[in-house]
Amino acid sequence: MSALPSHLELVQGVVLPKPVGADPVLDFLNTRSDFAGRGPAVNDWLTSYEAFVIWNGYVGLLSDASVFRLIEQASVKPTDAARRLDAVREFRADLYDVLTDEAAIGSFEAVARAVGRAGGRRRLNAVPAEGLGVGASWELPEDLGLPLDQLALLGAELLTGASRDHVRVCPGDNCGWLFLDPRGRRRWCSMSTCGNRAKVRAHAARTR
Ligand SMILES: [Zn+2]
């Protein structure tokens, strides 16, 4: 089998980009390449609803059992799954705009609506407490909407949290991937891809 580029990995039969964002929400935004406008991406690794679910399992947002059950649900309701995938791609484009474009008010409103919908589906569940009393955890119904709702809620946490100001865009050619850079030391999404390409280019310019 031919080797994949170092930033990609074969997961359950699906090619997915390796996480580089230091935040699952940013890695979700990095499931496409070449952020030039809202047209079709040159590479979109969310090739199907199933691939999206497998990606969620890969980065630890869904358990193996949930991945299995959601893929089963998707195979029973392919039209619904395709519609969900469209919503996922819309949300991905909107949240990317919100994080990178200060004029993206329309996108912001779309993100806020997605967060509101997800918040309305969330229930507080009782769980055993470590210390005193009853503990609690948020739970979403396990249906085809779960992975997007979960990402919307995490996206809201990112937007409102301390990490928001540490989001950076990779300056690599046609890259546009996002990552967290809390110490202000990171330039590239990945040294092995964009960092290396820049090094090679700089070297070529020096030896010309
Ligand atoms: Zn890059």
PDB file of C-alpha atoms in Angstrom, residues 116-201:
ATOM      1  CA  GLY A 116     -28.610  27.327  21.000  1.00  0.00           C
ATOM      2  CA  ARG A 117     -30.107  24.231  19.353  1.00  0.00           C
ATOM      3  CA  ALA A 118     -27.457  21.996  20.916  1.00  0.00           C
ATOM      4  CA  GLY A 119     -27.949  23.601  24.322  1.00  0.00           C
ATOM      5  CA  GLY A 120     -31.696  22.945  24.097  1.00  0.00           C
ATOM      6  CA  ARG A 121     -31.090  19.230  23.525  1.00  0.00           C
ATOM      7  CA  ARG A 122     -28.664  18.880  26.400  1.00  0.00           C
ATOM      8  CA  ARG A 123     -29.848  17.301  29.673  1.00  0.00           C
ATOM      9  CA  LEU A 124     -28.252  17.351  33.094  1.00  0.00           C
ATOM     10  CA  ASN A 125     -27.782  13.775  34.304  1.00  0.00           C
ATOM     11  CA  ALA A 126     -27.082  12.605  37.831  1.00  0.00           C
ATOM     12  CA  VAL A 127     -23.814  10.700  38.257  1.00  0.00           C
ATOM     13  CA  PRO A 128     -22.046   9.424  41.391  1.00  0.00           C
ATOM     14  CA  ALA A 129     -20.079  12.245  43.023  1.00  0.00           C
ATOM     15  CA  GLU A 130     -16.433  11.889  44.003  1.00  0.00           C
ATOM     16  CA  GLY A 131     -17.085  13.766  47.232  1.00  0.00           C
ATOM     17  CA  LEU A 132     -20.324  14.971  48.776  1.00  0.00           C
ATOM     18  CA  GLY A 133     -23.784  14.702  47.322  1.00  0.00           C
ATOM     19  CA  VAL A 134     -24.845  13.940  43.764  1.00  0.00           C
ATOM     20  CA  GLY A 135     -22.604  14.686  40.772  1.00  0.00           C
ATOM     21  CA  ALA A 136     -23.853  15.718  37.360  1.00  0.00           C
ATOM     22  CA  SER A 137     -22.822  15.548  33.731  1.00  0.00           C
ATOM     23  CA  TRP A 138     -24.259  16.992  30.517  1.00  0.00           C
ATOM     24  CA  GLU A 139     -25.689  14.483  28.130  1.00  0.00           C
ATOM     25  CA  LEU A 140     -26.956  14.708  24.577  1.00  0.00           C
ATOM     26  CA  PRO A 141     -29.316  12.141  23.030  1.00  0.00           C
ATOM     27  CA  GLU A 142     -27.386   9.614  20.974  1.00  0.00           C
ATOM     28  CA  ASP A 143     -28.825  10.275  17.537  1.00  0.00           C
ATOM     29  CA  LEU A 144     -27.421  11.535  14.236  1.00  0.00           C
ATOM     30  CA  GLY A 145     -27.355  15.091  15.614  1.00  0.00           C
ATOM     31  CA  LEU A 146     -25.096  14.214  18.551  1.00  0.00           C
ATOM     32  CA  PRO A 147     -21.619  14.775  17.059  1.00  0.00           C
ATOM     33  CA  LEU A 148     -22.465  18.196  15.612  1.00  0.00           C
ATOM     34  CA  ASP A 149     -24.267  19.291  18.794  1.00  0.00           C
ATOM     35  CA  GLN A 150     -21.271  18.256  20.852  1.00  0.00           C
ATOM     36  CA  LEU A 151     -18.916  20.230  18.595  1.00  0.00           C
ATOM     37  CA  ALA A 152     -21.214  23.258  18.738  1.00  0.00           C
ATOM     38  CA  LEU A 153     -21.121  23.233  22.547  1.00  0.00           C
ATOM     39  CA  LEU A 154     -17.337  22.793  22.569  1.00  0.00           C
ATOM     40  CA  GLY A 155     -17.093  25.580  20.006  1.00  0.00           C
ATOM     41  CA  ALA A 156     -19.027  27.875  22.344  1.00  0.00           C
ATOM     42  CA  GLU A 157     -16.622  26.985  25.157  1.00  0.00           C
ATOM     43  CA  LEU A 158     -13.670  27.811  22.924  1.00  0.00           C
ATOM     44  CA  LEU A 159     -15.194  31.137  21.858  1.00  0.00           C
ATOM     45  CA  THR A 160     -15.929  32.198  25.427  1.00  0.00           C
ATOM     46  CA  GLY A 161     -12.845  30.742  27.098  1.00  0.00           C
ATOM     47  CA  ALA A 162      -9.267  31.757  27.708  1.00  0.00           C
ATOM     48  CA  SER A 163      -8.032  29.833  24.657  1.00  0.00           C
ATOM     49  CA  ARG A 164      -9.922  32.083  22.245  1.00  0.00           C
ATOM     50  CA  ASP A 165      -7.108  34.633  22.045  1.00  0.00           C
ATOM     51  CA  HIS A 166      -4.511  31.936  21.363  1.00  0.00           C
ATOM     52  CA  VAL A 167      -6.022  30.709  18.088  1.00  0.00           C
ATOM     53  CA  ARG A 168      -3.583  31.136  15.181  1.00  0.00           C
ATOM     54  CA  VAL A 169      -3.796  30.486  11.438  1.00  0.00           C
ATOM     55  CA  CYS A 170      -0.969  28.595   9.763  1.00  0.00           C
ATOM     56  CA  PRO A 171       0.666  30.894   7.182  1.00  0.00           C
ATOM     57  CA  GLY A 172       1.708  27.960   4.964  1.00  0.00           C
ATOM     58  CA  ASP A 173       0.812  28.131   1.268  1.00  0.00           C
ATOM     59  CA  ASN A 174      -2.862  27.201   0.797  1.00  0.00           C
ATOM     60  CA  CYS A 175      -2.981  25.908   4.362  1.00  0.00           C
ATOM     61  CA  GLY A 176      -5.146  27.949   6.701  1.00  0.00           C
ATOM     62  CA  TRP A 177      -5.251  25.298   9.410  1.00  0.00           C
ATOM     63  CA  LEU A 178      -5.840  26.571  12.924  1.00  0.00           C
ATOM     64  CA  PHE A 179      -4.024  25.761  16.135  1.00  0.00           C
ATOM     65  CA  LEU A 180      -3.617  27.050  19.669  1.00  0.00           C
ATOM     66  CA  ASP A 181      -0.439  28.901  20.444  1.00  0.00           C
ATOM     67  CA  PRO A 182      -0.653  29.913  24.121  1.00  0.00           C
ATOM     68  CA  ARG A 183       3.067  30.732  24.399  1.00  0.00           C
ATOM     69  CA  GLY A 184       3.400  32.613  21.118  1.00  0.00           C
ATOM     70  CA  ARG A 185       6.135  30.275  19.895  1.00  0.00           C
ATOM     71  CA  ARG A 186       4.404  28.269  17.250  1.00  0.00           C
ATOM     72  CA  ARG A 187       4.338  29.307  13.599  1.00  0.00           C
ATOM     73  CA  TRP A 188       3.186  26.289  11.578  1.00  0.00           C
ATOM     74  CA  CYS A 189       0.340  23.798  11.831  1.00  0.00           C
ATOM     75  CA  SER A 190       2.993  21.111  11.627  1.00  0.00           C
ATOM     76  CA  MET A 191       6.766  21.216  11.187  1.00  0.00           C
ATOM     77  CA  SER A 192       6.632  18.110   9.005  1.00  0.00           C
ATOM     78  CA  THR A 193       4.327  19.729   6.428  1.00  0.00           C
ATOM     79  CA  CYS A 194       4.111  23.538   6.242  1.00  0.00           C
ATOM     80  CA  GLY A 195       7.211  24.147   8.375  1.00  0.00           C
ATOM     81  CA  ASN A 196       9.235  21.839   6.204  1.00  0.00           C
ATOM     82  CA  ARG A 197       7.943  23.301   2.945  1.00  0.00           C
ATOM     83  CA  ALA A 198       8.955  26.773   4.136  1.00  0.00           C
ATOM     84  CA  LYS A 199      12.410  25.493   5.096  1.00  0.00           C
ATOM     85  CA  VAL A 200      12.890  23.893   1.688  1.00  0.00           C
ATOM     86  CA  ARG A 201      11.794  27.107  -0.032  1.00  0.00           C
TER      87      ARG A 201
END
